[in-house]
Tab-separated table of C-alpha atoms in Angstrom:
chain	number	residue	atom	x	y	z
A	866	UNK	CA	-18.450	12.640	-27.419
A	867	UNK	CA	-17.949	11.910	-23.734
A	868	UNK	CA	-21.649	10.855	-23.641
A	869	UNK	CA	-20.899	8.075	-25.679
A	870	UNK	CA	-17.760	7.198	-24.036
A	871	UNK	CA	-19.479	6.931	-20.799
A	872	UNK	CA	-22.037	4.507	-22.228
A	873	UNK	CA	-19.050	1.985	-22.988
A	874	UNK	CA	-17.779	-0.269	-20.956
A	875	UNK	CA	-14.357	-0.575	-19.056
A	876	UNK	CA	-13.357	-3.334	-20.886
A	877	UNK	CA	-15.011	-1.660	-24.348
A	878	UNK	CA	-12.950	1.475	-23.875
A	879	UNK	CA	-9.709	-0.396	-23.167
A	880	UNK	CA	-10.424	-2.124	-26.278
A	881	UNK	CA	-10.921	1.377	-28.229
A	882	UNK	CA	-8.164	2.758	-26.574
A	883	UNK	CA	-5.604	0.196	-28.260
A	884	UNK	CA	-7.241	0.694	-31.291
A	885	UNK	CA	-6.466	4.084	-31.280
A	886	UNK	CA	-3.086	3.707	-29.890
A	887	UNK	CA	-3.286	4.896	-26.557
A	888	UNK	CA	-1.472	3.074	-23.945
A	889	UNK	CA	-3.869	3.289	-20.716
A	890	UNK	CA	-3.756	1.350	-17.351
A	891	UNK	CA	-6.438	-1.055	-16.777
A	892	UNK	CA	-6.085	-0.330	-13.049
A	893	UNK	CA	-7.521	2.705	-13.664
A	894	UNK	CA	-10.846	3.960	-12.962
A	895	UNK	CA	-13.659	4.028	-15.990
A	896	UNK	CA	-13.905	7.995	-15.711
A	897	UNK	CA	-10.343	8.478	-15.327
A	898	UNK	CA	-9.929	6.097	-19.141
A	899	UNK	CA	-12.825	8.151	-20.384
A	900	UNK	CA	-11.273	11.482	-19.579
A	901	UNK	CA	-7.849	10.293	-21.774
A	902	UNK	CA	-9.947	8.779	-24.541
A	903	UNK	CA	-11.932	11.754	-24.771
A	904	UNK	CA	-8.571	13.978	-24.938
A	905	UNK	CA	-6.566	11.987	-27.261
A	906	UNK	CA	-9.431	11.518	-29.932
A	907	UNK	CA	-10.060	15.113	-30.025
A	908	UNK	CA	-6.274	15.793	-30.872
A	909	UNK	CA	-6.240	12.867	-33.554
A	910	UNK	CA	-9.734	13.953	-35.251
A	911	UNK	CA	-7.570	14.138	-38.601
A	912	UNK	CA	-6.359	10.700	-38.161
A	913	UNK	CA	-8.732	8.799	-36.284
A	914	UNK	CA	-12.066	10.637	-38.045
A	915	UNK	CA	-11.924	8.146	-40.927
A	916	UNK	CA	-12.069	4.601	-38.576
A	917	UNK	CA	-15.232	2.692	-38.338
A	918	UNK	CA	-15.024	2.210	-34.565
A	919	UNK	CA	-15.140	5.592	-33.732
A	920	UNK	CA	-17.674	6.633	-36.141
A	921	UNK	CA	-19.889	7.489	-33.744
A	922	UNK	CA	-17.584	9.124	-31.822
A	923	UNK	CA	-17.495	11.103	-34.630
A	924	UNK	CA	-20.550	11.199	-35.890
A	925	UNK	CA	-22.573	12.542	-32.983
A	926	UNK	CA	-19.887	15.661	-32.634
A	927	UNK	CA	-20.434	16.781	-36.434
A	928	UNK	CA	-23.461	16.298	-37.666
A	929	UNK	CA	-26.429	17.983	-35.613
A	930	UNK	CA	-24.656	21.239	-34.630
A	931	UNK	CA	-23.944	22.960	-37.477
A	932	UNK	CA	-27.369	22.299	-39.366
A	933	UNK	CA	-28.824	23.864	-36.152
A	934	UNK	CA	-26.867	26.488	-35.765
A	935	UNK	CA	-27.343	27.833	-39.655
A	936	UNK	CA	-30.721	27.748	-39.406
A	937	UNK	CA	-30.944	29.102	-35.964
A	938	UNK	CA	-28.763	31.600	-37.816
A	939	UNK	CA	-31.434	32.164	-40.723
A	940	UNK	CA	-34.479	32.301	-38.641
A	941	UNK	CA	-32.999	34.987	-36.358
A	942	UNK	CA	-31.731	37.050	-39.008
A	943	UNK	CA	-35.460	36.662	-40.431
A	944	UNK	CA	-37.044	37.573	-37.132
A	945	UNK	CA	-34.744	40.657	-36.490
A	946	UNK	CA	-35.375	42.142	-40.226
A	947	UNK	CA	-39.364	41.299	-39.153
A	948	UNK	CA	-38.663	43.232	-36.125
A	949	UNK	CA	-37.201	46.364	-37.444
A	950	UNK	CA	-39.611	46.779	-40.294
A	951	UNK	CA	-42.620	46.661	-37.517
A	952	UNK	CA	-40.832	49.028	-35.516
A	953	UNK	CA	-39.944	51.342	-38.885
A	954	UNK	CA	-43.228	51.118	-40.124
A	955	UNK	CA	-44.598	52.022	-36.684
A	956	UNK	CA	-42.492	54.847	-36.092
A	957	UNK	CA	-43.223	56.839	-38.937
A	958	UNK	CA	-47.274	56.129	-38.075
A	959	UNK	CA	-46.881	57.769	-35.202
A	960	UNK	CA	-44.933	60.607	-36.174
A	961	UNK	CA	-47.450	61.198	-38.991
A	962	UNK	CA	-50.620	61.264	-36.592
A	963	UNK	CA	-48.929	63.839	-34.696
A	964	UNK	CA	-48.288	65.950	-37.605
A	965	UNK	CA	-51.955	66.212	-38.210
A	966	UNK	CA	-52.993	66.669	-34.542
A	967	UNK	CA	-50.899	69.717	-34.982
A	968	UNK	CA	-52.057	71.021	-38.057
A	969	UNK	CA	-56.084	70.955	-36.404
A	970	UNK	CA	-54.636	72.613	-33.674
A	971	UNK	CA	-53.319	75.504	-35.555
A	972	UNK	CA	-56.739	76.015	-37.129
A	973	UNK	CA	-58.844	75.972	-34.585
A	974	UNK	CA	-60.440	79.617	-33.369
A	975	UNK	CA	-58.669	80.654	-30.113
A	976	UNK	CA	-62.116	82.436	-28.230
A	977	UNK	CA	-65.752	82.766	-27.868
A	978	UNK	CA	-66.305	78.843	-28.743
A	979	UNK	CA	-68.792	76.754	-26.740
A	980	UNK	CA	-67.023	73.981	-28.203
A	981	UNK	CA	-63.979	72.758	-26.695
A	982	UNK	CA	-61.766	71.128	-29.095
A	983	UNK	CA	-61.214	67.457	-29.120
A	984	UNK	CA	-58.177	66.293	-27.932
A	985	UNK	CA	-56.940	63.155	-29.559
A	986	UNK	CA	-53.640	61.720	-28.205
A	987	UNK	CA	-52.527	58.669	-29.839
A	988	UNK	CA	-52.513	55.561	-28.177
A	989	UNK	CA	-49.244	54.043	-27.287
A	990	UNK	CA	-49.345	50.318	-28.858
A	991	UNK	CA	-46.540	47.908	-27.211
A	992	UNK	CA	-45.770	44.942	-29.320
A	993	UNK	CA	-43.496	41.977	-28.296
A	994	UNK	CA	-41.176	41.051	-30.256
A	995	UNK	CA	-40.861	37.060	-29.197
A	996	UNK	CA	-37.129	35.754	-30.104
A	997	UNK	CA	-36.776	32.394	-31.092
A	998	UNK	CA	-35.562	30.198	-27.956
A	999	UNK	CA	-32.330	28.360	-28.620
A	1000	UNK	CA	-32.647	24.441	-28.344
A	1001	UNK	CA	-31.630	23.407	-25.008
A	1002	UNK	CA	-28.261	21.834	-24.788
A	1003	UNK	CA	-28.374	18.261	-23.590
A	1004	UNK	CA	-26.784	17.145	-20.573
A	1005	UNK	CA	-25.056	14.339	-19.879
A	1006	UNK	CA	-27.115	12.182	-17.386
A	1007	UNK	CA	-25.425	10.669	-14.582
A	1008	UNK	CA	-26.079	7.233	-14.328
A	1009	UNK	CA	-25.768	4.599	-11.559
A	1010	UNK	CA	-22.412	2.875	-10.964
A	1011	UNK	CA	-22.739	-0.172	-12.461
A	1012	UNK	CA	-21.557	-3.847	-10.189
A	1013	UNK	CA	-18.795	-3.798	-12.528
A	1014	UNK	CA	-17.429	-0.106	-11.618
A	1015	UNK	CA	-18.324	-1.431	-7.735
A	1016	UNK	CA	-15.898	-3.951	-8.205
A	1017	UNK	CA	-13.525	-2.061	-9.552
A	1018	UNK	CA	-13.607	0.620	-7.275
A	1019	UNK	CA	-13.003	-1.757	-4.321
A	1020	UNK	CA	-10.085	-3.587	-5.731
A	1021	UNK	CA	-8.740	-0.404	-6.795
A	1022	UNK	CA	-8.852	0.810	-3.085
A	1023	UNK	CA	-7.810	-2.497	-1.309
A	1024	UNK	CA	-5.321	-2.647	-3.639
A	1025	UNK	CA	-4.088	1.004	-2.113
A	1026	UNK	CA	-4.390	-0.002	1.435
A	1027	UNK	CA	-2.375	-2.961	0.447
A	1028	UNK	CA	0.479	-1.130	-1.072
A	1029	UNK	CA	0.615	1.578	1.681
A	1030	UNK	CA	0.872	-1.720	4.376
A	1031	UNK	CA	3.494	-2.887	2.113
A	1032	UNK	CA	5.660	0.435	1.963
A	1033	UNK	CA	5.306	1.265	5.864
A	1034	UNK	CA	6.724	-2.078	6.386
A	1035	UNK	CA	9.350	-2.042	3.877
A	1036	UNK	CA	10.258	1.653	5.599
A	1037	UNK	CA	10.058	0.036	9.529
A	1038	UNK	CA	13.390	-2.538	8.390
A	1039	UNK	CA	11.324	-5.436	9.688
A	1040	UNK	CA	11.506	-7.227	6.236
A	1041	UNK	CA	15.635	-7.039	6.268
A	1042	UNK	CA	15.895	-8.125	10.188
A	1043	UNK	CA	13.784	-10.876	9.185
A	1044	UNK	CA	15.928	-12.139	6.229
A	1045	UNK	CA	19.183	-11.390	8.187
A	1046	UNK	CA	17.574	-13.513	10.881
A	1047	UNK	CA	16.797	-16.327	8.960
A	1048	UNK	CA	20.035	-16.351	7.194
A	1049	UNK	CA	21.789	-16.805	10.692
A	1050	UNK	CA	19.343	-19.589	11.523
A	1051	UNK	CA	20.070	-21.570	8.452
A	1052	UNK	CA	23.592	-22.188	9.350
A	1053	UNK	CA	25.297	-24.225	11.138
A	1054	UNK	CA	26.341	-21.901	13.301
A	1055	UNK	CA	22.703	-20.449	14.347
A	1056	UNK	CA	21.732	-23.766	15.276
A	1057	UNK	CA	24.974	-24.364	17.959
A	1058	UNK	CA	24.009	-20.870	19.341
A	1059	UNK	CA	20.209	-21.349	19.980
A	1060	UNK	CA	21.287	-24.831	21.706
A	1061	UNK	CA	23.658	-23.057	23.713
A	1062	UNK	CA	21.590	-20.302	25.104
A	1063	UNK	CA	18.700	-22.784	25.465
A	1064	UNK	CA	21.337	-24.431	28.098
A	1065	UNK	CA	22.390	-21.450	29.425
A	1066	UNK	CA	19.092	-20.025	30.230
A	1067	UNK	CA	18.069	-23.602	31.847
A	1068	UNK	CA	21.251	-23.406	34.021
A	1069	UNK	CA	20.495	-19.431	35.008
A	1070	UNK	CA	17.199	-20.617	36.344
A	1071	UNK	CA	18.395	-23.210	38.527
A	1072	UNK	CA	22.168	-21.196	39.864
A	1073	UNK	CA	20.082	-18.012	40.262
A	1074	UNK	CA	16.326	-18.723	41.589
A	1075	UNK	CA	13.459	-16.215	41.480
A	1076	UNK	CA	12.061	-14.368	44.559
A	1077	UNK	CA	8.958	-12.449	45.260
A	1078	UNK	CA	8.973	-8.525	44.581
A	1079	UNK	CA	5.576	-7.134	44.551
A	1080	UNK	CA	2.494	-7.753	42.871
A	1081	UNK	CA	0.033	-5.860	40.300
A	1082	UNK	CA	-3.242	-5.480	41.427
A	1083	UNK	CA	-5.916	-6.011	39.255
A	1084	UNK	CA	-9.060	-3.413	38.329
A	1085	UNK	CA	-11.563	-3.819	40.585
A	1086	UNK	CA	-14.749	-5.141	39.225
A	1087	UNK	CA	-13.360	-7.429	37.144
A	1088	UNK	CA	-12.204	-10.185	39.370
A	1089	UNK	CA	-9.196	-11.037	38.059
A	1090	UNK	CA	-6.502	-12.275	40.750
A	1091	UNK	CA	-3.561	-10.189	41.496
A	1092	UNK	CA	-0.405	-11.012	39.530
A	1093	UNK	CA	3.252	-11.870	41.543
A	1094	UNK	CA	6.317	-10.124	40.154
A	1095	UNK	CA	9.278	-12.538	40.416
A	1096	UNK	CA	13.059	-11.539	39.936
A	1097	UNK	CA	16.154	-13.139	40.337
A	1098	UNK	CA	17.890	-13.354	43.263
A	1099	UNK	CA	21.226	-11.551	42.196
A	1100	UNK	CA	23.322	-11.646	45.659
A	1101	UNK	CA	23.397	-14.869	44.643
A	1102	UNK	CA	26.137	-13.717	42.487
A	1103	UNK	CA	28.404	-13.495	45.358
A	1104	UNK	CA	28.074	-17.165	46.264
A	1105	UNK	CA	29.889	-20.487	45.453
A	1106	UNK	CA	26.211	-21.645	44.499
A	1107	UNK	CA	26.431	-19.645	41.203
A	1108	UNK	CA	30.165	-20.183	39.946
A	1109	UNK	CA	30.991	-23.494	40.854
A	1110	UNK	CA	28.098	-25.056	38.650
A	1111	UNK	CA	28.853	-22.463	36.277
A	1112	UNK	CA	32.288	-22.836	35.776
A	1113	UNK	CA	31.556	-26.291	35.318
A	1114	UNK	CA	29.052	-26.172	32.223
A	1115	UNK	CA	31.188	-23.964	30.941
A	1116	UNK	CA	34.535	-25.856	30.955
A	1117	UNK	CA	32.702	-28.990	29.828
A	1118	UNK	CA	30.473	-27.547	26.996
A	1119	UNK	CA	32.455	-24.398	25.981
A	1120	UNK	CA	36.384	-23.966	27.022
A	1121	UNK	CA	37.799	-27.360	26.410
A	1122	UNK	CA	35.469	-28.289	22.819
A	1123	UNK	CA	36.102	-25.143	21.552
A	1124	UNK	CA	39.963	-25.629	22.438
A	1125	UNK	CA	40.145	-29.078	20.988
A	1126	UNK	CA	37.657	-27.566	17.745
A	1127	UNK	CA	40.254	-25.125	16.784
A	1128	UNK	CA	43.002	-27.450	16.580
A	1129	UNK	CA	41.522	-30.041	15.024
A	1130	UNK	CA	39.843	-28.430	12.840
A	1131	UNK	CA	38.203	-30.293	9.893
A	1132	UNK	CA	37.154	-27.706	7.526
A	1133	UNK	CA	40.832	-26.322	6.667
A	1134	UNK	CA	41.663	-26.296	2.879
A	1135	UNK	CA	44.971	-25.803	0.957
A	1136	UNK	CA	44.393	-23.092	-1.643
A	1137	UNK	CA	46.741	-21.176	-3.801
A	1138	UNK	CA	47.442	-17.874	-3.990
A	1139	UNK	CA	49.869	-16.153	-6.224
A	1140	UNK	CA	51.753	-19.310	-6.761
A	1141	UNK	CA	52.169	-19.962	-2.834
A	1142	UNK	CA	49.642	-22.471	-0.429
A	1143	UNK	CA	47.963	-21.371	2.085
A	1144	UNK	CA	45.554	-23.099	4.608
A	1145	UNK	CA	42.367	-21.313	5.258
A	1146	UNK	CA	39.420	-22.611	6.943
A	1147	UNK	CA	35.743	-22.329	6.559
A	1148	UNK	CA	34.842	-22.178	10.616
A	1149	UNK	CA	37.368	-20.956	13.141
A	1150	UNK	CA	36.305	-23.524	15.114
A	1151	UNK	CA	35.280	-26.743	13.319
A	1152	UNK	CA	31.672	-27.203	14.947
A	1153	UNK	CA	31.629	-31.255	13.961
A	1154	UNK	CA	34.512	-31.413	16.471
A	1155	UNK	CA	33.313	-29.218	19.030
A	1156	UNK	CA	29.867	-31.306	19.135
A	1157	UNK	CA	31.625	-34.204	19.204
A	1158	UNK	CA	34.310	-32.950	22.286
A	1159	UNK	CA	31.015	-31.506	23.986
A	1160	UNK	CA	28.991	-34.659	24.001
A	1161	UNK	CA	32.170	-36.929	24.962
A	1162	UNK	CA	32.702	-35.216	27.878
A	1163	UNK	CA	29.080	-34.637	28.660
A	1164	UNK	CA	28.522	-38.012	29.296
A	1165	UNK	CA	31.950	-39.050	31.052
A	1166	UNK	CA	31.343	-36.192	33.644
A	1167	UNK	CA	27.289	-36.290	34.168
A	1168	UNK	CA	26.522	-39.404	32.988
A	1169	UNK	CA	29.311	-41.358	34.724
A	1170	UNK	CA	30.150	-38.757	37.734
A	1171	UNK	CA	34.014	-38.890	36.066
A	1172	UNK	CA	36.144	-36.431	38.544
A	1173	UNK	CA	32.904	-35.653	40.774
A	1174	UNK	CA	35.432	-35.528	43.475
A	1175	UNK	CA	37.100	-33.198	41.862
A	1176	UNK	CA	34.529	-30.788	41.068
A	1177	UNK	CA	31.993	-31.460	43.991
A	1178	UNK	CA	29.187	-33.898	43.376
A	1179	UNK	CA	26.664	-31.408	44.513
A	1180	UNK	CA	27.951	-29.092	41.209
A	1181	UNK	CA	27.531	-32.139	38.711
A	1182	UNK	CA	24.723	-32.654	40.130
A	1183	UNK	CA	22.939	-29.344	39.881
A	1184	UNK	CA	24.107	-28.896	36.903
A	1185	UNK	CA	22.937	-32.273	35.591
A	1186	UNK	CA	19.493	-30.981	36.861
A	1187	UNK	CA	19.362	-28.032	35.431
A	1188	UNK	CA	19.463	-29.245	32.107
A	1189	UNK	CA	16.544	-29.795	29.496
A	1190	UNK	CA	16.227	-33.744	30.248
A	1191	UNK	CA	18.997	-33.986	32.146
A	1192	UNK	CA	22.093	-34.809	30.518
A	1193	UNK	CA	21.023	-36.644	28.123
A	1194	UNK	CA	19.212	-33.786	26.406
A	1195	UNK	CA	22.677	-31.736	26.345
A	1196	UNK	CA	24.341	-34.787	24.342
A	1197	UNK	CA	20.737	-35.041	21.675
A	1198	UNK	CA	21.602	-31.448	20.660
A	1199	UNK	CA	24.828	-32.064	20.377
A	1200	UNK	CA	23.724	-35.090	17.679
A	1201	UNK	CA	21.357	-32.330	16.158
A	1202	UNK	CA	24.664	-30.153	14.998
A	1203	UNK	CA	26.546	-32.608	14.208
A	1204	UNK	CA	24.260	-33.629	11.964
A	1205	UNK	CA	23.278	-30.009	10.297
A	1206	UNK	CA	27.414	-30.205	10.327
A	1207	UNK	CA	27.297	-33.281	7.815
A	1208	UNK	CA	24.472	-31.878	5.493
A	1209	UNK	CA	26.518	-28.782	5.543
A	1210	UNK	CA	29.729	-30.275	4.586
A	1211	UNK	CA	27.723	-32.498	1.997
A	1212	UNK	CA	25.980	-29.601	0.225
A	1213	UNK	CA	29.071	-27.931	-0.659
A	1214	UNK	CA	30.768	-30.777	-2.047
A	1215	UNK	CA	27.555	-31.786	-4.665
């Protein structure tokens, strides 16, 4: 019965459920087993009727009904024969008294008597006939949740919040843009980029310098000091001040390395196809030689003011400024790819 299911525990039922060869989720909760248990023994009673372990299963669903019910069965049939003799027998008393009551009547003088005649009605006698009660079915008494059901029913639920994190996530794209970003960043060609706009941004900030907008206000009552809004000056767009220096960086960190980097270009293999060679290389431009072009010239123009009359000392000079520690830092990140160049290049030849 489901009474004695529910007495078992988690693990108990599991353990009955294999026996009985039904598959069932542990994850599941204890009423949710009991429910399939209960189901799938009732279906295999022919099978399953015979096994030890569910002999009480068993047991307790066969043996106290039917005794009951076949006596309940003789005792009422008893009591309703009882019943309807009393009522028989009682019947024909009464219709016999009146018969006689009927008869005096009859012969009884009808005037000149002083004596009335005595009326005699019979007296109506209820009986109760008292059925015998049926035996109360038992009920199955809810018990406590055990600690062990507790337990289960939290995992069971943080295990749900969990999963529905997991699947809004999965569903926002955030877990692809992360792996497509760290992809780019593991290459050779990620790292030359973030170094580059790292530079870039450090030169903005010098060629184009921030001026005050407005401010935000803060709530009153909190005391918190108003906040300046700072933008950049863009008419300075339309100035020497901003191309010059920029021109500069980018001839000596971007036009001429990247020329030099596609001609002499270091990752270009011979392979064959269908019979015929043909060159193909891995980079477009070969980023060992464009870090090493950069940092050359990086040093002959900042570092030794090569061609400052050329260019105007004032633009080597800001730009030299501008930079992350100075020009020295522009020629460490250029060591920094060509060494992730190198460990590149080594990886695919082991």
């Amino acid at each position: 019965m489901a009474s004695w299911l529910n007495r078992q525990r988690k693990q108990t039922l599991l353990d009955l459920s294999r026996e009985a060869g039904l598959v069932q989720d542990g994850n599941q909760l204890k009423e949710d087993i009991v429910d399939s248990l209960d189901a799938y023994l009732r279906q295999n009673a022919t099978q399953l009727a015979h096994n030890s372990a569910f002999e009480q299963y068993y047991g307790s669903r066969r043996t106290p009904y039917k005794a009951r019910s076949s006596s309940a069965t003789v005792d009422m049939t008893a009591d309703d024969a009882e019943v309807k003799s009393v009522v028989k027998g009682r019947g024909r008393r009464a219709t016999k008294v009146k018969q006689e009551l009927d008869d005096d009547h009859e012969h009884m003088p009808l005037a000149g008597s002083s004596n009335q005649p005595n009326h005699v009605s019979p007296v109506p006698t209820s009986t109760t006939t008292k059925r015998t009660p049926g035996r109360p079915r038992r009920q199955t008494q809810q018990l406590p949740p055990s600690p062990a059901d507790v337990a289960d029913l939290a995992e069971y639920e943080s295990s749900q919040i969990f999963a529905g994190i997991n699947d809004a996530i999965s569903v926002s794209g955030i877990p692809r843009a992360i792996d497509s970003l760290r992809e780019i960043c593991s290459s050779v060609t990620g790292i030359q980029t973030a170094i580059q706009l790292v530079e870039a941004y450090a030169l903005q900030t010098a060629v184009l310098p921030k001026i005050y907008i407005t401010e935000i206000t803060a709530v009153r009552g909190f005391g918190a000091p108003a906040i300046p809004i700072y933008f950049s000056d863009l008419f300075q767009l339309l100035t020497a001040n901003f191309w010059l220096p920029t021109l500069l960086y980018a001839t000596t960190s971007i036009f001429i390395p990247a020329t030099l980097a596609y001609f002499c270009n270091l990752t270009v293999k011979d392979v064959k196809r269908h019979g015929a060679r043909v060159s193909i290389a891995r980079y477009p431009i070969d980023p060992l030689t464009f870090n090493v072009v950069k940092a050359l010239l990086t040093w002959v123009v900042y570092g030794q003011d090569f061609m400052s009359g050329a260019v105007g000392a004032d633009n080597v000079l800001t730009v030299r400024n501008a930079m992350f520690g100075g020009y020295q830092g522009v020629i460490i990140g250029c060591g920094v790819c060509i060494l992730a160049s190198l460990y590149e290049a080594a990886q695919r030849k082991v």
